[in-house]
Coordinates of C-alpha atoms in Angstrom, one line a residue:
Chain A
X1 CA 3.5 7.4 -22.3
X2 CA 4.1 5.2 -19.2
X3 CA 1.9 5.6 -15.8
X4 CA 3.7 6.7 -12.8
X5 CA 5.1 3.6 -11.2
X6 CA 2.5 2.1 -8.8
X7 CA 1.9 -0.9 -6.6
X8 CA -0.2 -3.6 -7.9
X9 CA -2.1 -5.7 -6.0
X10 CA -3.8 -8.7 -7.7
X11 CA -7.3 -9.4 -5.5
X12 CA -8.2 -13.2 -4.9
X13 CA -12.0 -12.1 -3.5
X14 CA -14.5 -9.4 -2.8
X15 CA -13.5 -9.3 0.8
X16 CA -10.0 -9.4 -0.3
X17 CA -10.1 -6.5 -2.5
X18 CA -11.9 -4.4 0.1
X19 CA -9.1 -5.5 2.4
X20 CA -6.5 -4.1 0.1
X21 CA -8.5 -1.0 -0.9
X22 CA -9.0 -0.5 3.0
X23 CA -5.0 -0.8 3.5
X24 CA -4.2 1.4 0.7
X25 CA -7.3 4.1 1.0
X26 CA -4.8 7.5 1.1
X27 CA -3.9 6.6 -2.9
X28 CA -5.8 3.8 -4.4
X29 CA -7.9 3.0 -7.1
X30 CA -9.8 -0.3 -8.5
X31 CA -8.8 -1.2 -11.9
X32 CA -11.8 -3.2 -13.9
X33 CA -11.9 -3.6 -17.6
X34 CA -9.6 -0.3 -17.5
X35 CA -10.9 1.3 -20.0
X36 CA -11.2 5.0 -18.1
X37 CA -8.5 4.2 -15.7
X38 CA -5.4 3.4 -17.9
X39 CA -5.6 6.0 -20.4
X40 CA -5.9 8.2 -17.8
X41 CA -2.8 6.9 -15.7
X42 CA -1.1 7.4 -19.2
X43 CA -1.7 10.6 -19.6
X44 CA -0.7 10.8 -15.7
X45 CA -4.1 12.7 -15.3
X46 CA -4.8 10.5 -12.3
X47 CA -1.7 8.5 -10.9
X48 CA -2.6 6.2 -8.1
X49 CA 0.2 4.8 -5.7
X50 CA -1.5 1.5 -6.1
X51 CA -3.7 0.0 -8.2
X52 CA -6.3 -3.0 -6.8
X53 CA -6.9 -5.2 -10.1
X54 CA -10.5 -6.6 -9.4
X55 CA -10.3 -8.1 -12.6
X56 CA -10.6 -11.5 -12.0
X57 CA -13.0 -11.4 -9.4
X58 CA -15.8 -14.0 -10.9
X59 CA -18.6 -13.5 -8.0
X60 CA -19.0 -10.1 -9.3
X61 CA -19.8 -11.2 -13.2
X62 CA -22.5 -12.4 -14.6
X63 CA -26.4 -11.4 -14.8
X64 CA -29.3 -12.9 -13.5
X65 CA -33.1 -12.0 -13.1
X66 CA -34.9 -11.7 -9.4
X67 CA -38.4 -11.1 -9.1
X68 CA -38.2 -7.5 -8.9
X69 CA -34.8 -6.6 -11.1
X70 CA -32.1 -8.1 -13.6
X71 CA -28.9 -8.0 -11.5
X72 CA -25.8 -7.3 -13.3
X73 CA -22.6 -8.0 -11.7
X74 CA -20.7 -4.9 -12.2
X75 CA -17.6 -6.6 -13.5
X76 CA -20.2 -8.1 -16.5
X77 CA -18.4 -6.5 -19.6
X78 CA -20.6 -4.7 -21.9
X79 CA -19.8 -7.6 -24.8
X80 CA -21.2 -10.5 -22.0
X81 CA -24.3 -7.5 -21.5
X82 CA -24.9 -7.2 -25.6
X83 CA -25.1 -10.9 -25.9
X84 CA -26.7 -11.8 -23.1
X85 CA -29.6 -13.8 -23.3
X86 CA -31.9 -11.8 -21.1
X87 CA -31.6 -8.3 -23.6
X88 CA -33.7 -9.3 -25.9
X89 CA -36.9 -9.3 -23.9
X90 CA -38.0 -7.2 -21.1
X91 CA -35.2 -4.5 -21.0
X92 CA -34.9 -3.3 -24.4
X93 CA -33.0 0.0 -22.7
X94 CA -29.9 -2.1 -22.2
X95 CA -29.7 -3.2 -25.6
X96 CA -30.4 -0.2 -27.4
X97 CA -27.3 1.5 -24.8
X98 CA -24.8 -0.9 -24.6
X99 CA -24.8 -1.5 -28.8
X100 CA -23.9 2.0 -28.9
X101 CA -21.0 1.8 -26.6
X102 CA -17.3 2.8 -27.8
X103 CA -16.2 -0.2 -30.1
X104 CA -15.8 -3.4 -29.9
X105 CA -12.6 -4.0 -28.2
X106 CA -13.9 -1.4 -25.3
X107 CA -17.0 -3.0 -25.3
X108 CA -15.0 -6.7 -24.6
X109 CA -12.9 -5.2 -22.2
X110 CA -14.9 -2.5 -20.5
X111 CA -17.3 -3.5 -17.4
X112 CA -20.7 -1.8 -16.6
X113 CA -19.4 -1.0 -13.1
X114 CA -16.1 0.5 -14.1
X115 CA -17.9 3.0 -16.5
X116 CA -21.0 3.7 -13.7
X117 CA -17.9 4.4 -11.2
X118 CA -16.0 6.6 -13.7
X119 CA -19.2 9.2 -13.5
X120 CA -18.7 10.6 -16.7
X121 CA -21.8 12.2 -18.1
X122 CA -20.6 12.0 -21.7
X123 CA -20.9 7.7 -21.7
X124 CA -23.9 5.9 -22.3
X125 CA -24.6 4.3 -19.0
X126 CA -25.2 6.8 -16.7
X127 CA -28.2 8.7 -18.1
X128 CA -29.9 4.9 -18.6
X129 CA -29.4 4.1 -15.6
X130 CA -31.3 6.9 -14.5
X131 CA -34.0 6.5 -17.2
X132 CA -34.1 3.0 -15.4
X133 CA -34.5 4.1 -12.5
X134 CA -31.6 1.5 -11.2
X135 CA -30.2 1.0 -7.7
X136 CA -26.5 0.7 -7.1
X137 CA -25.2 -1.8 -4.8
X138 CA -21.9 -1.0 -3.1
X139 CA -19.8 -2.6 -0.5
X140 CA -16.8 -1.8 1.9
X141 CA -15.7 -2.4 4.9
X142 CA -18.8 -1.1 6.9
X143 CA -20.8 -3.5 4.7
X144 CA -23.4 -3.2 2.5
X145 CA -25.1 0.0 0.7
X146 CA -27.8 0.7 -1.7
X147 CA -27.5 3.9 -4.0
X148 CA -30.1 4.9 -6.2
X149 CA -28.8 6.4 -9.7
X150 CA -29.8 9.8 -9.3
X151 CA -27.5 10.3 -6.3
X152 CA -24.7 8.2 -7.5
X153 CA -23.1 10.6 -9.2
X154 CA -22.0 13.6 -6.5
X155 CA -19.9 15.6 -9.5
X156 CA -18.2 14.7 -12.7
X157 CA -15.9 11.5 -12.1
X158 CA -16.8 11.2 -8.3
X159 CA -19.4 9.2 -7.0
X160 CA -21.0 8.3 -3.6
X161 CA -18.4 5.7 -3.1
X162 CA -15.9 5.5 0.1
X163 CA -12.1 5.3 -2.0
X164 CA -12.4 1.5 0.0
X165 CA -16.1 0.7 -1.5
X166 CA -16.6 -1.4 -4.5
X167 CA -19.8 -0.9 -6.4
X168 CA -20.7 -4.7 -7.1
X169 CA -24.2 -5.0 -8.4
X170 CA -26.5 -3.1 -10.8
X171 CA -30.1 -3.9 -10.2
X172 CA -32.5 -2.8 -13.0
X173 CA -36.2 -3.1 -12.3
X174 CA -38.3 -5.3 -13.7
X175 CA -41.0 -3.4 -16.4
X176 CA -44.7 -3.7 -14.9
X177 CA -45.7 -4.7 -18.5
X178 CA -45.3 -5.9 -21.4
X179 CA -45.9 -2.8 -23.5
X180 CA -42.3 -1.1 -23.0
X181 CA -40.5 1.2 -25.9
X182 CA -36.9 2.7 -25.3
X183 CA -34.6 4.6 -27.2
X184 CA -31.4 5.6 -26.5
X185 CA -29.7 8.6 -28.9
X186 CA -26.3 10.1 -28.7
X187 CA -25.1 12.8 -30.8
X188 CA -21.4 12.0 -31.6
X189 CA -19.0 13.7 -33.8
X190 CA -17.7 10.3 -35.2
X191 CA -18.2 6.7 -33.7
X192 CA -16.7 6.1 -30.3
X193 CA -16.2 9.9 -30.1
X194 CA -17.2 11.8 -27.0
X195 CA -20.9 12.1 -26.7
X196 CA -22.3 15.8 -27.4
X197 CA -25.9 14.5 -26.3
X198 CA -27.4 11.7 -25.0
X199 CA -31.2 11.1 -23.9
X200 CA -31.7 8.2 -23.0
X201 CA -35.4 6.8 -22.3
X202 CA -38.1 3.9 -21.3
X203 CA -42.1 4.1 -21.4
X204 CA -44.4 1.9 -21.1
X205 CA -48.3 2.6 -22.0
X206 CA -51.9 0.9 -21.2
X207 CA -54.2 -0.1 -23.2
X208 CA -55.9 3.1 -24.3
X209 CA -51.7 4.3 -24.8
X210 CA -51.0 6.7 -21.8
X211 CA -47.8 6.3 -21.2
X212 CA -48.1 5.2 -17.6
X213 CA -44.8 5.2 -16.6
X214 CA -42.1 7.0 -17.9
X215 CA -37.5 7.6 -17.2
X216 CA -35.5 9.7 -19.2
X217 CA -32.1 10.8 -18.3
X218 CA -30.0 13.0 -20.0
X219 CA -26.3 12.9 -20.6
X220 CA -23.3 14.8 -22.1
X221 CA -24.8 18.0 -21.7
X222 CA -25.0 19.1 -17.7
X223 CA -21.1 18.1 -16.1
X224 CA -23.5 15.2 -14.2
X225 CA -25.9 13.0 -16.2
X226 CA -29.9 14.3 -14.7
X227 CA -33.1 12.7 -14.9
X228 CA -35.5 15.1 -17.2
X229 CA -38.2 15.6 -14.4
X230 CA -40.3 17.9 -16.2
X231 CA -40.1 16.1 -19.3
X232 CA -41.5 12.9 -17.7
X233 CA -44.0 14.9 -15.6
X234 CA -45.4 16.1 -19.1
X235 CA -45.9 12.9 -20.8
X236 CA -47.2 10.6 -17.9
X237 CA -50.5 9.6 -18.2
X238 CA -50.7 11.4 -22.1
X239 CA -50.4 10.0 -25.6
X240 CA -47.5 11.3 -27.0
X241 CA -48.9 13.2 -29.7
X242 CA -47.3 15.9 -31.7
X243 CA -48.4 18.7 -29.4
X244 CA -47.3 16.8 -26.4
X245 CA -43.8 15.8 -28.5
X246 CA -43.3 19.8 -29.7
X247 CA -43.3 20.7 -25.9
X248 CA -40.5 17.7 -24.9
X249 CA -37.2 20.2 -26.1
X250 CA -38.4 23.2 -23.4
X251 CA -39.1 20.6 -20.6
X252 CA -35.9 18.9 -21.2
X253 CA -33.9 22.2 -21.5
X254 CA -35.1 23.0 -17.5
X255 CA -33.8 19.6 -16.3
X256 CA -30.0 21.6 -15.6
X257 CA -30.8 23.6 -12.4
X258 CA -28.3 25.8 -11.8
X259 CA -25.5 22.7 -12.8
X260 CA -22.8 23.8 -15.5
X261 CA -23.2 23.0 -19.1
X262 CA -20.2 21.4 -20.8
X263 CA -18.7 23.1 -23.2
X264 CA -16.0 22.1 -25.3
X265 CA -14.2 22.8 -29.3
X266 CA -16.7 20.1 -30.6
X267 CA -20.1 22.0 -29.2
X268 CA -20.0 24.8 -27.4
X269 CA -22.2 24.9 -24.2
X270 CA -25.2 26.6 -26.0
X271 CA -25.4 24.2 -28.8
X272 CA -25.4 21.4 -26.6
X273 CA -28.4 22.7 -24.9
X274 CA -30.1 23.8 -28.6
X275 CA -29.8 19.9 -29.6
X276 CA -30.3 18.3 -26.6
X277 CA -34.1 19.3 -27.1
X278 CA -34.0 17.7 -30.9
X279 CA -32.4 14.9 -30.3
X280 CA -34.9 14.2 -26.7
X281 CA -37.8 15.0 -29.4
X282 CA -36.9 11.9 -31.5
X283 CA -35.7 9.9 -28.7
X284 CA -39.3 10.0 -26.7
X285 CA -41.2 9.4 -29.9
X286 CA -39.2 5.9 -31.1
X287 CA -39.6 5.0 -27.7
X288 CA -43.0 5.5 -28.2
X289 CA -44.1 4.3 -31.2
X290 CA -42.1 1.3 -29.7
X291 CA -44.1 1.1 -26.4
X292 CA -47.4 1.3 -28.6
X293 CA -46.6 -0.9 -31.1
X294 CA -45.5 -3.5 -28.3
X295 CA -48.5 -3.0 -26.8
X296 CA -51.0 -3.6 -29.5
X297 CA -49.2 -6.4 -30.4
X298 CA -50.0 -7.9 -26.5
X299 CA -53.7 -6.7 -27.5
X300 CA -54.0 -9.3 -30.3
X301 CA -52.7 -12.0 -28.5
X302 CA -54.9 -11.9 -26.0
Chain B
X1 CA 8.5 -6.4 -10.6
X2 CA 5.8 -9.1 -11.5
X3 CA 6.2 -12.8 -12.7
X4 CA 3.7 -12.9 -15.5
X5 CA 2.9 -16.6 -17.8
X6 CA 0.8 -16.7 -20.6
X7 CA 0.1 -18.6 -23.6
X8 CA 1.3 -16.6 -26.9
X9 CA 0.3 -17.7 -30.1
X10 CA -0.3 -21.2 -28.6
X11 CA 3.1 -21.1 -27.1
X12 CA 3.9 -20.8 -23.2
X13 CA 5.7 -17.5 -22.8
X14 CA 7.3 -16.1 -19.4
X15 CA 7.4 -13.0 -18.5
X16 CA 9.2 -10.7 -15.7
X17 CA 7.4 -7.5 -15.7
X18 CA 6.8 -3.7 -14.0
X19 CA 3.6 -3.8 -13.0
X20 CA 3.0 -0.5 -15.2
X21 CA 4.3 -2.0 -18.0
X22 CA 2.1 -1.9 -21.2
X23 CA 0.8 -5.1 -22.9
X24 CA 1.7 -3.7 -26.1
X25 CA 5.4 -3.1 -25.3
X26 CA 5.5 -6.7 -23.3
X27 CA 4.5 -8.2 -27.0
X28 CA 6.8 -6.0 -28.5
X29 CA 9.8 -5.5 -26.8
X30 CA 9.7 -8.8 -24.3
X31 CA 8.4 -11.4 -26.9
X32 CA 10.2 -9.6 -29.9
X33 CA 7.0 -9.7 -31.7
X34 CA 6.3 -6.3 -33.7
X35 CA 3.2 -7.3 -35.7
X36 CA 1.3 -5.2 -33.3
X37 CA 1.9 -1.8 -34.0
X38 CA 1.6 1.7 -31.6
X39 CA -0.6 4.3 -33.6
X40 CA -2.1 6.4 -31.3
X41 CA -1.5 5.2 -28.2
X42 CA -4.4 6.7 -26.8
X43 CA -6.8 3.5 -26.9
X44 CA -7.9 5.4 -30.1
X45 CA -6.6 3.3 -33.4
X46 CA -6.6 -0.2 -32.3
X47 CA -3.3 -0.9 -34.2
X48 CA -2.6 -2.5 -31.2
X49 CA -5.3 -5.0 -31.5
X50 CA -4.4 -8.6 -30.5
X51 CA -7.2 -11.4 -29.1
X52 CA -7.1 -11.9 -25.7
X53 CA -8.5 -15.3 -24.6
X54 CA -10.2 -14.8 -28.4
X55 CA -11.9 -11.5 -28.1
X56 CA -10.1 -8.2 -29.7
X57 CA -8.4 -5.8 -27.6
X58 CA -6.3 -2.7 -27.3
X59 CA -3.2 -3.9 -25.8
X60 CA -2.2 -0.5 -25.3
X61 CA -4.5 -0.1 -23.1
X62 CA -4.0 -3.0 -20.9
X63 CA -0.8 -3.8 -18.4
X64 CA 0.8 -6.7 -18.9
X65 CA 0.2 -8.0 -15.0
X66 CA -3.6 -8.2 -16.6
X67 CA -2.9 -10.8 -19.2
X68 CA -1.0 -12.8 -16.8
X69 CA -2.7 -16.8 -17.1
X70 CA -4.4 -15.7 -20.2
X71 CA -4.4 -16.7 -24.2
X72 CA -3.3 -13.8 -26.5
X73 CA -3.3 -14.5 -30.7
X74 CA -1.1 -11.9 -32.2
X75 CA -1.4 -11.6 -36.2
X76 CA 1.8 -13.6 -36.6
X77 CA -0.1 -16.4 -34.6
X78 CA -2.7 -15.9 -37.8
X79 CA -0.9 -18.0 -40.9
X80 CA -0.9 -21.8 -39.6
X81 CA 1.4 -24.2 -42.0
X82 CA 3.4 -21.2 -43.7
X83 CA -0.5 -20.6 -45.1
X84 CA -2.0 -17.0 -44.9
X85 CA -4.8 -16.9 -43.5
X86 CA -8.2 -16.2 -45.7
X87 CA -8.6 -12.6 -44.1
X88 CA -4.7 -12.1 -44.6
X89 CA -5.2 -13.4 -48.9
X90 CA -8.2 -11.2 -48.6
X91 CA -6.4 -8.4 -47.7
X92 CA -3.7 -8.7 -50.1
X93 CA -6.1 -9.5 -53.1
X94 CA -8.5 -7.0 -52.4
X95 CA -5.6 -4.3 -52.2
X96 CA -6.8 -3.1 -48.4
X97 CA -4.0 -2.1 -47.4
X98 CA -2.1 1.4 -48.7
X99 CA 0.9 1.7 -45.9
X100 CA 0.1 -1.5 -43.9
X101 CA 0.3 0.5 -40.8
X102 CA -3.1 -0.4 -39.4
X103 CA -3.5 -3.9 -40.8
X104 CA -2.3 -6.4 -37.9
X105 CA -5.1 -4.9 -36.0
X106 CA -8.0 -4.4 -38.9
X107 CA -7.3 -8.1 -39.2
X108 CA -7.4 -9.0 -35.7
X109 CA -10.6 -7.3 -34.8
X110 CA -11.9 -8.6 -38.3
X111 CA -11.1 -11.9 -37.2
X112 CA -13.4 -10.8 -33.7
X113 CA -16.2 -9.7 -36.0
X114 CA -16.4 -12.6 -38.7
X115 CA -16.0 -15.3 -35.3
X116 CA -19.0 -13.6 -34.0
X117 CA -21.0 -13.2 -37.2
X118 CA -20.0 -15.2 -39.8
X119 CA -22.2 -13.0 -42.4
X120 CA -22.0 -10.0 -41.6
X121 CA -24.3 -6.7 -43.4
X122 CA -21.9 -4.0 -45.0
X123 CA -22.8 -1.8 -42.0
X124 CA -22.2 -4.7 -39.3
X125 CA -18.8 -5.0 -40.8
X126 CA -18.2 -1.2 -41.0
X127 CA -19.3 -1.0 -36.9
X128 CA -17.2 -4.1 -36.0
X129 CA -13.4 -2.4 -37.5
X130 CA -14.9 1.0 -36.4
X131 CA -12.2 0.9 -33.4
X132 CA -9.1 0.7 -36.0
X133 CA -8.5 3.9 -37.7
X134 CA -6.8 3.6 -41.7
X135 CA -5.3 6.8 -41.5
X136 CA -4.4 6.2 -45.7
X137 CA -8.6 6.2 -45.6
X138 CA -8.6 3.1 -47.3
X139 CA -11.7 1.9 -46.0
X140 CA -13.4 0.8 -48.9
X141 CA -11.2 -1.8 -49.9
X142 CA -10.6 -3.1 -46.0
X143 CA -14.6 -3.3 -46.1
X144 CA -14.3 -5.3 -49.2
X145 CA -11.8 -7.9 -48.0
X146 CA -13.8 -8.7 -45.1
X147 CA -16.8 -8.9 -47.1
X148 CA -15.3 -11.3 -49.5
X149 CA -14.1 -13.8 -47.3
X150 CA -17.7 -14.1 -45.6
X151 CA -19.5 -14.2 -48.6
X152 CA -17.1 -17.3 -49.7
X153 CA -17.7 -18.8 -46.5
X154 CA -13.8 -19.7 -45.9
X155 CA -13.5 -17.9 -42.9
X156 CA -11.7 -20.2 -40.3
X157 CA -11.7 -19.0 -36.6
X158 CA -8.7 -19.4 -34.6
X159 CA -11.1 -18.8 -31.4
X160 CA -12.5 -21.9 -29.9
X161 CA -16.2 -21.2 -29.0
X162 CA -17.4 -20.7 -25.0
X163 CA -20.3 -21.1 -23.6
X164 CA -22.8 -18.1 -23.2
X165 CA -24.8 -17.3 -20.4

């Protein structure tokens, strides 16, 4: 089926496209890779009076590394992010998310920032992002802001954003160390499915391997992806032994406050919260075993 | 309505469009080109699969206003000298098709896959088509077309190579 008929506007620069988001504000909506927006606007779910294609907007591509954090222009598509030099290293997070993102023509299409904006909690990026620990940079007419990933997301598909604000820039922090593991596990029906449960989660350990600092977001289960407080309360500064590992499902089943649990004809709200604690189980000790392994291996070399 | 230009199967095409008009149907309907084929249209079956500046994508899922300056390879861009292509003879000697419905696009986002990695794992190759759907669930013999034409190394991309950051 067709969209509703809209105004397009094509923007030449950052400014530019804040200029036309600012003009249009009442009814407008960015278009990116439009990987969320389109098939929406086909099923006339959301019909915008205009659309603001930021497609083409180059300063907002590409990834590079600062001191503190990998910056990754939000308009970087998740096939630029996959075979990106700097994955392979320090932020094995990213690689392990964005391999397991829809397939490959959404991955070559669709843009980290488009999918962070969307807010769904059933896609990959948002719970990593909190696992991360990553800051958000937006910016609209009043100028630059700075959003951290836990309050990004206000409700499902609505973020902190202004209607006229562009996120731009996804900041990642650098690991302290070189002893990092990460996992990130979905549960899916079949590939490029609707997620039923995502954990998503990075540790790294000291010598003696206490985890010494830990993320771990969860997605696809509360309407919003969380951060599993409790869970990374109980492993900082442990091993992750199989006591400490038989105790990760409980902690991670308190992270939903009082926040609804989707429920749908795939998995039903209870069963979501059932396997959520499995699949965090074998999500926190791969990324373990990882973190340990790596930092063993630092041991010899030294 | 929106005066689109882009380069189609290595020709220079013109196009006069509504901005809400669907890549897919621009190919289709404006170009008279029907190799791509509507399945789903949903962004779920990737029937619709064309390259776009040499990477697969849904053109269902794209407007046409978004192509607009860019390089799209359609499967009848495939065949050069009246020559199938190897993934096209693949296809047809390995018997991996059962109604053809889904075919244009298993062989474009083949063609995506083997440019990428010329020698591709039997998994790799089932994750890189895992965005077309065979609803004849002919898999196997899709999975063994691909596979044959890396493992005889004839596999000629039509994508020139970019740089990578």
């Amino acid at each position: 089926m067709y969209p509703r008929a809209f105004k397009y506007e094509r923007a030449t620069s950052l400014e530019n496209a804040i200029e036309l988001l600012s003009r249009n504000r009442e009814d407008v909506r960015p278009l990116a890779g439009g990987m969320s927006l389109i098939p929406l606007a086909k099923l006339r779910l959301l019909s915008p009076g205009c659309i603001v294609d930021i497609g083409r907007l180059s300063e907002l591509k590409g990834i590079k590394q600062d001191k503190e954090w990998l910056e990754i222009g939000a308009l970087t598509t998740n096939t630029e992010i996959l075979e990106s030099k700097w994955l392979s290293g320090s932020y094995p997070l990213l690689l392990d998310t964005v391999k397991e993102i829809g397939d490959v023509q959404v991955r070559n299409r669709g843009t980290i920032g488009g999918n962070l904006a969307q807010a769904d909690s059933s896609t990959d990026w948002p719970a990593t992002m909190i696992a991360l620990r990553a800051k958000f940079v937006s910016r609209g007419p009043k100028g630059e802001r700075i959003h951290d990933a836990d309050s990004f997301c206000i409700e499902p598909y609505t973020t902190a954003l202004d209607p006229d604000e562009l996120l731009t820039h996804i900041r990642v922090p650098n690991p302290a160390s070189g002893s990092v593991g990460a996992s990130h596990i979905k549960l899916e029906r079949r590939k490029g499915d609707y997620a039923i449960g995502i954990v998503s989660a990075q540790l790294e350990v000291d010598n003696e391997g206490k985890c010494v600092s830990v993320g771990v977001g969860i997605g696809a289960v509360g309407v919003i992806a969380v951060r599993a407080s409790k869970t990374e309360q109980l492993l900082k500064g442990r091993r992750v032994d199989a006591d400490t590992l038989a105790k990760v499902g409980d902690t991670v089943r308190d992270s939903f406050g009082g926040m609804d649990i989707l429920s749908d004809i795939k998995a039903p709200s209870d069963y979501r919260l059932d396997v959520i604690g499995t699949l965090a189980e074998r999500c926190i000790s791969k990324a373990y075993s990882m973190a340990a392994s790596a930092g063993a291996g630092q041991g010899k070399g030294r | 309505m929106t005066q689109i230009q882009l380069i189609v199967n290595g020709k220079k095409v013109e196009g006069n469009v509504e901005p809400r008009k669907l890549l897919i149907d621009f190919i289709r309907e404006d170009l008279g080109l029907t190799g791509p084929h509507i399945g789903c249209d949903t962004s779920n079956c990737g029937a619709c699969t064309i390259l776009l500046n040499g990477r697969a994508a849904k053109s269902c899922t794209m407007f046409a206003v978004q192509a607009d300056g860019m390089e799209i390879l359609t499967i009848e861009g495939l065949a050069t000298d009246g020559k199938l292509h190897p993934l096209q003879q693949a296809f047809h000697e390995n018997h991996a098709l059962q109604c053809g419905y889904c075919t244009p696009g298993m062989i474009m986002s083949s063609v995506d896959l083997l440019s990428r990695n010329p020698n591709p794992t039997e998994e790799e190759i089932r994750l890189g088509i895992s965005g077309n759907l065979c609803r004849c669930t002919g898999y196997h013999n899709i999975v063994k077309a691909i596979s044959s034409v890396a493992k005889s190394h004839i596999f000629v991309s039509p994508v020139k190579k970019e740089g990578r950051d």
